[in-house]
Short mmCIF file of C-alpha atoms in Angstrom, two decimals:
data_model
loop_
_atom_site.label_atom_id
_atom_site.label_comp_id
_atom_site.label_asym_id
_atom_site.label_seq_id
_atom_site.Cartn_x
_atom_site.Cartn_y
_atom_site.Cartn_z
CA MET A 1 111.56 -41.40 137.74
CA LYS A 2 113.05 -39.58 140.78
CA PHE A 3 115.19 -41.24 142.35
CA GLU A 4 113.87 -40.96 146.01
CA ILE A 5 110.67 -42.43 144.41
CA TYR A 6 112.30 -45.18 142.85
CA GLN A 7 114.26 -46.31 146.07
CA LYS A 8 110.37 -45.86 147.51
CA TYR A 9 108.22 -48.11 145.43
CA SER A 10 111.50 -50.20 144.17
CA HIS A 11 111.60 -52.32 148.24
CA PRO A 12 109.85 -55.36 148.47
CA LYS A 13 107.69 -54.22 151.03
CA THR A 14 105.88 -51.39 148.66
CA ILE A 15 103.73 -54.23 147.14
CA MET A 16 100.30 -53.28 147.58
CA SER A 17 101.11 -51.45 150.66
CA PHE A 18 98.08 -49.35 150.88
CA VAL A 19 95.79 -51.84 150.43
CA LEU A 20 97.06 -53.63 153.21
CA ARG A 21 97.15 -50.99 155.29
CA LEU A 22 93.16 -50.83 154.70
CA LEU A 23 93.12 -54.08 155.15
CA HIS A 24 94.82 -53.98 158.37
CA THR A 25 92.39 -51.13 159.80
CA VAL A 26 89.69 -53.32 159.41
CA GLY A 27 90.96 -56.24 160.76
CA LEU A 28 91.79 -58.48 157.42
CA ASN A 29 95.25 -58.40 157.34
CA GLY A 30 96.29 -59.57 160.89
CA ARG A 31 96.06 -61.78 163.44
CA GLY A 32 95.49 -61.31 167.23
CA THR A 33 92.53 -59.89 169.68
CA ARG A 34 92.39 -56.82 168.27
CA GLN A 35 92.11 -57.77 164.57
CA THR A 36 88.92 -60.20 165.35
CA ILE A 37 87.52 -56.95 167.13
CA ARG A 38 87.85 -54.73 164.84
CA LEU A 39 86.43 -57.32 162.25
CA ALA A 40 83.67 -58.29 164.98
CA SER A 41 82.73 -54.58 165.13
CA ILE A 42 82.54 -54.02 161.82
CA PHE A 43 79.97 -57.52 161.23
CA VAL A 44 77.73 -56.42 164.04
CA PHE A 45 77.56 -52.47 162.35
CA TYR A 46 76.42 -54.30 159.62
CA LEU A 47 73.70 -56.37 161.33
CA THR A 48 72.51 -53.50 163.50
CA PHE A 49 72.25 -51.25 160.47
CA THR A 50 71.56 -53.18 157.41
CA VAL A 51 70.60 -56.67 158.22
CA VAL A 52 67.85 -56.57 160.83
CA PRO A 53 66.10 -53.32 159.86
CA GLN A 54 65.78 -54.57 156.33
CA LEU A 55 64.60 -58.67 157.81
CA ALA A 56 62.13 -56.58 160.01
CA GLY A 57 59.97 -55.52 156.75
CA GLY A 58 57.59 -52.42 157.06
CA GLN A 59 57.62 -52.08 153.42
CA THR A 60 54.33 -50.93 152.01
CA ASP A 61 54.70 -51.86 148.55
CA VAL A 62 56.00 -54.39 146.19
CA HIS A 63 58.13 -51.47 144.98
CA GLN A 64 59.81 -51.05 148.14
CA PHE A 65 59.99 -54.31 148.64
CA VAL A 66 62.14 -54.78 145.41
CA ARG A 67 64.56 -52.16 146.14
CA ALA A 68 65.22 -53.37 149.93
CA SER A 69 65.89 -56.70 148.23
CA VAL A 70 68.30 -55.41 146.23
CA GLU A 71 69.60 -53.15 148.41
CA PHE A 72 70.09 -56.20 150.80
CA LEU A 73 71.60 -58.61 148.34
CA PHE A 74 74.18 -55.84 147.43
CA ASN A 75 75.15 -54.98 151.08
CA CYS A 76 75.21 -58.92 151.82
CA ASN A 77 78.15 -59.24 148.86
CA ILE A 78 80.13 -56.33 150.66
CA PHE A 79 80.08 -57.82 154.06
CA VAL A 80 79.81 -61.34 154.21
CA GLY A 81 82.13 -61.40 151.17
CA SER A 82 84.78 -59.95 153.67
CA LEU A 83 83.66 -62.62 156.48
CA CYS A 84 84.99 -65.53 153.49
CA PHE A 85 87.95 -63.37 153.05
CA ALA A 86 88.97 -63.41 156.61
CA TYR A 87 88.17 -67.29 156.67
CA GLY A 88 90.64 -67.51 153.66
CA ALA A 89 93.13 -64.42 155.42
CA ALA A 90 96.01 -67.39 155.61
CA SER A 91 96.31 -68.09 152.42
CA PHE A 92 96.32 -64.38 151.06
CA ARG A 93 98.83 -63.29 153.57
CA SER A 94 100.93 -66.24 152.53
CA PHE A 95 100.30 -65.10 148.81
CA ILE A 96 101.98 -61.58 150.10
CA ARG A 97 104.82 -63.06 151.45
CA GLU A 98 105.71 -65.10 148.10
CA ILE A 99 105.36 -62.54 145.72
CA ARG A 100 107.69 -60.32 148.16
CA ILE A 101 109.91 -63.15 147.91
CA LEU A 102 109.92 -63.01 144.05
CA ALA A 103 109.91 -59.81 143.94
CA GLU A 104 112.96 -59.29 145.88
CA PHE A 105 114.51 -62.42 143.32
CA VAL A 106 113.38 -60.70 140.16
CA SER A 107 115.12 -57.69 141.38
CA ALA A 108 118.02 -58.97 142.35
CA LEU A 109 117.67 -60.87 138.67
CA SER A 110 117.93 -57.56 136.37
CA TYR A 111 117.80 -54.06 136.53
CA LYS A 112 115.00 -53.80 133.41
CA LEU A 113 112.51 -56.01 135.79
CA LYS A 114 113.65 -54.61 138.86
CA HIS A 115 112.56 -50.82 136.96
CA THR A 116 109.66 -52.32 135.49
CA LEU A 117 107.99 -53.98 138.49
CA THR A 118 109.35 -50.54 140.52
CA ARG A 119 106.94 -48.69 138.15
CA PHE A 120 104.09 -50.92 138.54
CA ASN A 121 104.34 -50.48 141.55
CA ARG A 122 103.91 -46.52 141.88
CA ARG A 123 101.21 -46.97 139.54
CA VAL A 124 98.89 -49.36 142.00
CA ASP A 125 99.92 -47.11 144.67
CA LEU A 126 98.51 -44.23 142.98
CA TYR A 127 95.59 -45.80 141.77
CA ALA A 128 94.49 -47.31 144.90
CA LYS A 129 94.64 -43.75 146.43
CA ALA A 130 92.69 -42.29 143.62
CA GLN A 131 89.64 -45.04 143.94
CA THR A 132 89.52 -44.58 147.53
CA ALA A 133 89.30 -40.77 147.15
CA CYS A 134 86.57 -41.47 144.41
CA MET A 135 84.68 -44.03 146.42
CA ALA A 136 84.76 -41.65 149.45
CA ALA A 137 83.05 -38.72 147.05
CA ILE A 138 80.46 -40.87 145.62
CA GLY A 139 79.17 -42.51 149.03
CA LEU A 140 79.38 -38.32 150.48
CA ILE A 141 77.03 -37.80 146.84
CA TYR A 142 74.93 -40.42 147.71
CA TRP A 143 74.11 -39.49 151.24
CA ILE A 144 73.49 -35.75 150.31
CA ALA A 145 71.83 -36.39 146.82
CA PRO A 146 67.98 -37.00 148.07
CA LEU A 147 68.28 -33.94 150.70
CA PRO A 148 67.59 -30.88 149.12
CA SER A 149 64.48 -32.09 147.11
CA VAL A 150 63.59 -33.19 151.10
CA VAL A 151 64.09 -30.09 152.51
CA TYR A 152 62.81 -28.29 149.60
CA SER A 153 59.68 -30.58 149.41
CA GLY A 154 59.11 -29.42 152.91
CA TYR A 155 59.40 -26.15 153.37
CA SER A 156 57.36 -24.90 150.44
CA ASN A 157 54.12 -23.72 150.72
CA THR A 158 52.30 -26.83 148.93
CA THR A 159 49.92 -28.56 150.64
CA GLU A 160 51.27 -31.75 149.98
CA ALA A 161 53.14 -34.13 152.12
CA PRO A 162 57.10 -34.08 151.54
CA ARG A 163 58.25 -36.86 150.07
CA PHE A 164 61.38 -38.57 151.70
CA VAL A 165 63.71 -40.37 149.16
CA GLN A 166 65.07 -43.34 151.61
CA HIS A 167 68.63 -44.38 151.62
CA LEU A 168 68.31 -47.00 152.60
CA GLU A 169 64.59 -48.85 151.99
CA VAL A 170 63.57 -49.48 155.49
CA LYS A 171 61.57 -48.95 158.21
CA PHE A 172 64.36 -48.14 160.46
CA TYR A 173 63.14 -49.47 164.07
CA TRP A 174 61.53 -46.58 166.01
CA LEU A 175 61.90 -44.05 163.68
CA GLU A 176 58.30 -42.84 161.18
CA ASN A 177 61.23 -41.94 158.68
CA ARG A 178 58.91 -42.22 156.44
CA THR A 179 56.66 -40.07 157.27
CA SER A 180 58.17 -37.52 160.10
CA LEU A 181 60.33 -35.03 159.34
CA ARG A 182 62.13 -34.65 162.74
CA ASP A 183 62.64 -38.75 162.37
CA TYR A 184 63.52 -38.64 158.70
CA MET A 185 66.41 -36.41 159.69
CA ILE A 186 67.21 -38.43 162.62
CA PHE A 187 67.59 -41.19 159.91
CA VAL A 188 69.64 -39.33 157.85
CA VAL A 189 72.21 -38.61 160.68
CA ILE A 190 72.35 -42.46 161.39
CA MET A 191 72.92 -43.42 157.67
CA LEU A 192 75.92 -41.07 156.99
CA PRO A 193 78.62 -44.02 158.95
CA VAL A 194 76.21 -46.35 157.60
CA ILE A 195 76.62 -45.40 153.73
CA CYS A 196 81.08 -44.42 154.48
CA MET A 197 81.00 -48.14 155.91
CA CYS A 198 79.57 -49.70 152.50
CA SER A 199 81.63 -47.23 150.65
CA ALA A 200 84.75 -48.39 152.31
CA MET A 201 84.26 -52.03 152.78
CA CYS A 202 82.96 -52.16 148.60
CA ASN A 203 86.05 -50.09 147.74
CA LEU A 204 88.62 -52.72 150.36
CA LYS A 205 86.91 -55.49 148.13
CA VAL A 206 87.51 -54.36 144.49
CA LEU A 207 90.82 -52.95 145.67
CA THR A 208 92.11 -56.03 147.05
CA ILE A 209 90.52 -58.53 144.23
CA SER A 210 91.83 -56.36 140.99
CA THR A 211 95.30 -55.50 142.78
CA SER A 212 96.26 -59.26 143.77
CA ILE A 213 95.19 -60.51 140.18
CA GLU A 214 97.11 -57.44 138.18
CA TYR A 215 100.43 -58.64 140.28
CA CYS A 216 99.96 -62.29 139.08
CA THR A 217 99.66 -60.82 135.94
CA LEU A 218 102.49 -58.82 135.86
CA PHE A 219 104.75 -61.39 137.22
CA THR A 220 103.64 -63.77 134.95
CA LYS A 221 104.40 -60.70 131.91
CA LEU A 222 107.80 -60.46 134.08
CA VAL A 223 108.55 -64.36 133.64
CA ILE A 224 107.71 -64.31 130.19
CA ARG A 225 110.32 -61.52 129.70
CA ALA A 226 113.72 -63.52 131.29
CA ALA A 227 111.91 -66.30 129.47
CA GLU A 228 113.09 -64.41 125.95
CA ASP A 229 116.30 -63.23 127.26
CA LEU A 230 117.45 -66.73 126.78
CA HIS A 231 117.11 -65.92 122.99
CA ASP A 232 119.11 -63.01 122.96
CA PRO A 233 122.78 -64.60 123.71
CA PRO A 234 124.07 -67.38 121.33
CA ALA A 235 122.80 -70.80 123.30
CA THR A 236 126.91 -71.88 123.36
CA ARG A 237 127.11 -69.18 126.07
CA ARG A 238 124.15 -70.04 127.53
CA THR A 239 124.73 -71.46 131.11
CA SER A 240 121.89 -73.63 133.94
CA GLN A 241 121.97 -70.94 136.39
CA ASP A 242 120.33 -68.18 133.67
CA LEU A 243 117.45 -71.43 133.03
CA SER A 244 117.58 -72.26 136.43
CA ASN A 245 116.74 -68.49 137.09
CA VAL A 246 113.66 -68.54 135.07
CA VAL A 247 112.35 -71.66 136.61
CA LEU A 248 112.63 -70.26 140.02
CA MET A 249 110.30 -67.60 138.86
CA HIS A 250 108.13 -69.76 137.19
CA VAL A 251 107.64 -72.07 140.42
CA SER A 252 107.16 -68.99 142.69
CA LEU A 253 104.46 -67.57 140.23
CA LEU A 254 102.78 -70.54 140.10
CA LYS A 255 102.67 -70.88 144.28
CA CYS A 256 101.77 -67.00 144.47
CA ILE A 257 98.46 -67.92 141.70
CA LYS A 258 97.93 -70.96 143.56
CA LEU A 259 97.56 -68.91 147.04
CA LEU A 260 95.49 -66.04 145.62
CA ASP A 261 93.41 -68.55 144.15
CA SER A 262 93.05 -69.90 147.47
CA ALA A 263 92.33 -67.34 149.23
CA LEU A 264 89.63 -65.41 147.01
CA GLN A 265 87.57 -68.75 146.09
CA PRO A 266 84.84 -68.35 148.47
CA VAL A 267 84.61 -64.26 148.09
CA LEU A 268 83.99 -65.10 143.98
CA LEU A 269 81.61 -67.77 145.11
CA LEU A 270 79.77 -65.25 146.65
CA GLN A 271 79.91 -62.66 144.11
CA TRP A 272 78.64 -64.93 141.27
CA ILE A 273 75.96 -66.16 143.57
CA VAL A 274 74.23 -62.97 144.56
CA CYS A 275 75.27 -61.56 140.88
CA GLY A 276 72.96 -63.78 139.75
CA LEU A 277 69.99 -63.33 141.57
CA ASN A 278 70.60 -59.22 141.70
CA TRP A 279 70.36 -59.55 137.76
CA SER A 280 67.17 -61.61 137.65
CA ILE A 281 65.08 -59.72 139.99
CA SER A 282 65.96 -56.60 138.60
CA LEU A 283 65.02 -57.46 135.08
CA VAL A 284 61.76 -59.03 136.09
CA TYR A 285 61.03 -55.63 138.00
CA LEU A 286 62.12 -53.48 135.27
CA THR A 287 60.39 -55.13 133.08
CA ASN A 288 57.33 -54.62 134.64
CA THR A 289 57.70 -51.39 135.50
CA GLY A 290 59.70 -49.59 133.52
CA VAL A 291 62.82 -47.05 134.19
CA THR A 292 61.16 -44.60 136.44
CA LEU A 293 62.33 -42.85 139.46
CA LYS A 294 61.34 -45.69 141.79
CA SER A 295 64.11 -47.93 139.81
CA VAL A 296 66.64 -45.53 139.97
CA THR A 297 67.97 -47.60 142.97
CA VAL A 298 67.47 -51.21 141.27
CA ILE A 299 69.19 -49.72 138.26
CA VAL A 300 72.19 -48.23 140.29
CA MET A 301 72.65 -51.46 142.17
CA PHE A 302 72.08 -53.26 138.88
CA MET A 303 74.93 -51.61 137.09
CA LEU A 304 77.51 -51.94 140.18
CA ALA A 305 77.21 -55.36 140.40
CA THR A 306 77.40 -56.09 136.37
CA PHE A 307 80.61 -53.86 136.19
CA GLU A 308 82.12 -55.67 139.82
CA THR A 309 81.93 -59.17 138.06
CA LEU A 310 82.84 -58.01 134.93
CA LEU A 311 85.91 -56.16 135.75
CA TYR A 312 87.35 -59.29 138.26
CA CYS A 313 86.16 -61.38 134.74
CA PHE A 314 88.15 -58.82 132.94
CA LEU A 315 91.13 -59.27 134.71
CA GLY A 316 91.31 -63.00 135.36
CA THR A 317 91.45 -63.17 131.28
CA ARG A 318 94.67 -61.08 131.09
CA LEU A 319 95.93 -63.46 133.10
CA ALA A 320 95.31 -66.37 131.25
CA VAL A 321 96.30 -64.74 128.26
CA GLN A 322 99.86 -64.02 129.67
CA GLN A 323 99.85 -68.21 131.28
CA GLU A 324 99.20 -68.80 127.13
CA ARG A 325 102.49 -66.09 125.98
CA LEU A 326 104.37 -68.35 128.71
CA GLU A 327 103.64 -71.45 127.31
CA ARG A 328 105.16 -69.99 123.72
CA ALA A 329 107.87 -68.29 124.78
CA PHE A 330 109.64 -71.47 126.49
CA TYR A 331 108.05 -73.29 123.38
CA ASN A 332 110.16 -70.70 121.05
CA THR A 333 113.51 -71.24 122.85
CA PRO A 334 115.82 -72.26 120.12
CA TRP A 335 116.28 -75.69 122.91
CA TYR A 336 117.96 -77.55 119.51
CA GLU A 337 121.16 -75.31 119.72
CA TYR A 338 121.39 -75.67 123.45
CA PRO A 339 123.78 -78.73 125.27
CA LEU A 340 121.64 -81.73 125.90
CA GLU A 341 122.51 -80.96 129.95
CA LEU A 342 120.20 -77.75 129.07
CA GLN A 343 117.92 -79.40 126.81
CA ASN A 344 116.28 -82.12 128.93
CA ASN A 345 116.09 -79.11 131.78
CA LEU A 346 114.15 -77.18 129.14
CA ARG A 347 111.66 -79.62 128.37
CA ILE A 348 111.10 -80.00 132.23
CA VAL A 349 110.01 -76.12 132.02
CA MET A 350 108.08 -76.43 129.02
CA LYS A 351 105.83 -79.23 130.36
CA GLN A 352 105.57 -77.32 133.51
CA SER A 353 104.63 -74.35 131.06
CA GLN A 354 101.46 -75.87 130.10
CA ARG A 355 99.97 -76.24 134.03
CA HIS A 356 97.86 -72.69 133.47
CA ALA A 357 97.11 -71.27 136.37
CA HIS A 358 94.37 -69.59 136.92
CA ILE A 359 91.82 -67.97 139.54
CA THR A 360 88.71 -69.82 139.93
CA VAL A 361 85.20 -69.59 141.38
CA ALA A 362 85.47 -72.50 144.28
CA LYS A 363 87.60 -74.60 141.86
CA PHE A 364 84.30 -74.59 139.63
CA PHE A 365 84.99 -72.52 137.18
CA HIS A 366 87.00 -69.86 135.66
CA VAL A 367 87.27 -66.33 136.18
CA ASN A 368 87.13 -65.07 132.65
CA LEU A 369 85.02 -63.09 130.37
CA GLU A 370 83.70 -66.24 128.84
CA GLU A 371 82.59 -67.23 132.39
CA PHE A 372 80.95 -63.76 132.39
CA GLY A 373 79.20 -64.66 129.44
CA ARG A 374 77.73 -67.87 130.63
CA ILE A 375 76.23 -65.87 134.08
CA VAL A 376 74.86 -63.46 131.60
CA HIS A 377 72.89 -66.44 129.88
CA LEU A 378 72.23 -68.21 133.28
CA SER A 379 70.52 -65.28 134.77
CA TYR A 380 68.70 -64.27 131.74
CA SER A 381 66.75 -67.87 131.83
CA VAL A 382 66.09 -67.93 135.37
CA TYR A 383 64.44 -64.18 134.21
CA VAL A 384 62.64 -65.93 131.90
CA VAL A 385 61.05 -68.50 133.72
CA LEU A 386 60.17 -65.94 136.43
CA LYS A 387 58.35 -63.85 134.41
CA ASP A 388 56.19 -66.28 132.80
CA GLU A 389 55.37 -67.29 136.01
CA ILE A 390 54.61 -64.29 137.20
CA LYS A 391 52.44 -63.66 134.19
CA MET A 392 50.46 -67.17 134.77
CA ARG A 393 49.56 -65.70 138.18
#
């Protein structure tokens, strides 16, 4: 790594710097009138262009109704989730402050740990920028994809009426976007900022949650390395300061995870509820209609909700595994070779390490792959009930 790059990413303020700038842009990272106005403007935008048109109805058949419902749930998860995050923004700001203090302490403690942290900061920054670019491209492709077929059908010589593919399954206010080519093109122009906003908020949500959990996992690994370094020199030369440094790192890490958990609880609760509803509705719909062109929207929303929830569960599992490794690292310390004073201190640390910190869903259950399996099972049970109820009617 070049010296200039190393100097840039070795500073504690580079931790999640790109993600924090994005949060500040939409009003989710900061206090004051300007931040409130930015967030309120986005929420008004959401109500005006997605909620009101979809709640106003205008669906001509059950297929349009189901697709509109799935899209409504997906957008609700994005924008209402942002409001839930704003509710816990104070805890998130405290988390950022504490994790930067921990990063500064770790950097001063060991060059090896500082180098690991610097490389991770750079990878996260590149990953965040690459994902943002990909989401922008995906949003643009989603907006452009229906247009060639619509233009072709509109200007072809066939006597059939053109088929207008909707970006959102709504009758948009006064526009006849399902029957009039002129109104449809106006609708398409309006949908460009709507799709861009949805893509930006979805990207920001995924980036914030995933990178925050990954930083907690990284610092857990650094504490494990610091604990394992206690094994290297002879125990008689080990000083109380070395053990105290590891204890301070561990206490600070637990505090960071607790603050992050507090900030993400309402967001993840909404994610779990919406994901379960999305799965149940989508499975019932696909069972009755099969995989057709009309069901493409439902399939895409189903896959996005699944991958997002699976990502959070996977990252939560990684954090839980590292917490277990940390407990074993303290337990494997040759405490019997230490002076009596250090043995007493280490016993306290080992007891403290048994308090595994987790990311939870409103404190109901942990975010991990096991809970993902339970969500799938619960959603399938709801799907079976709904399917049987539909058959009876």
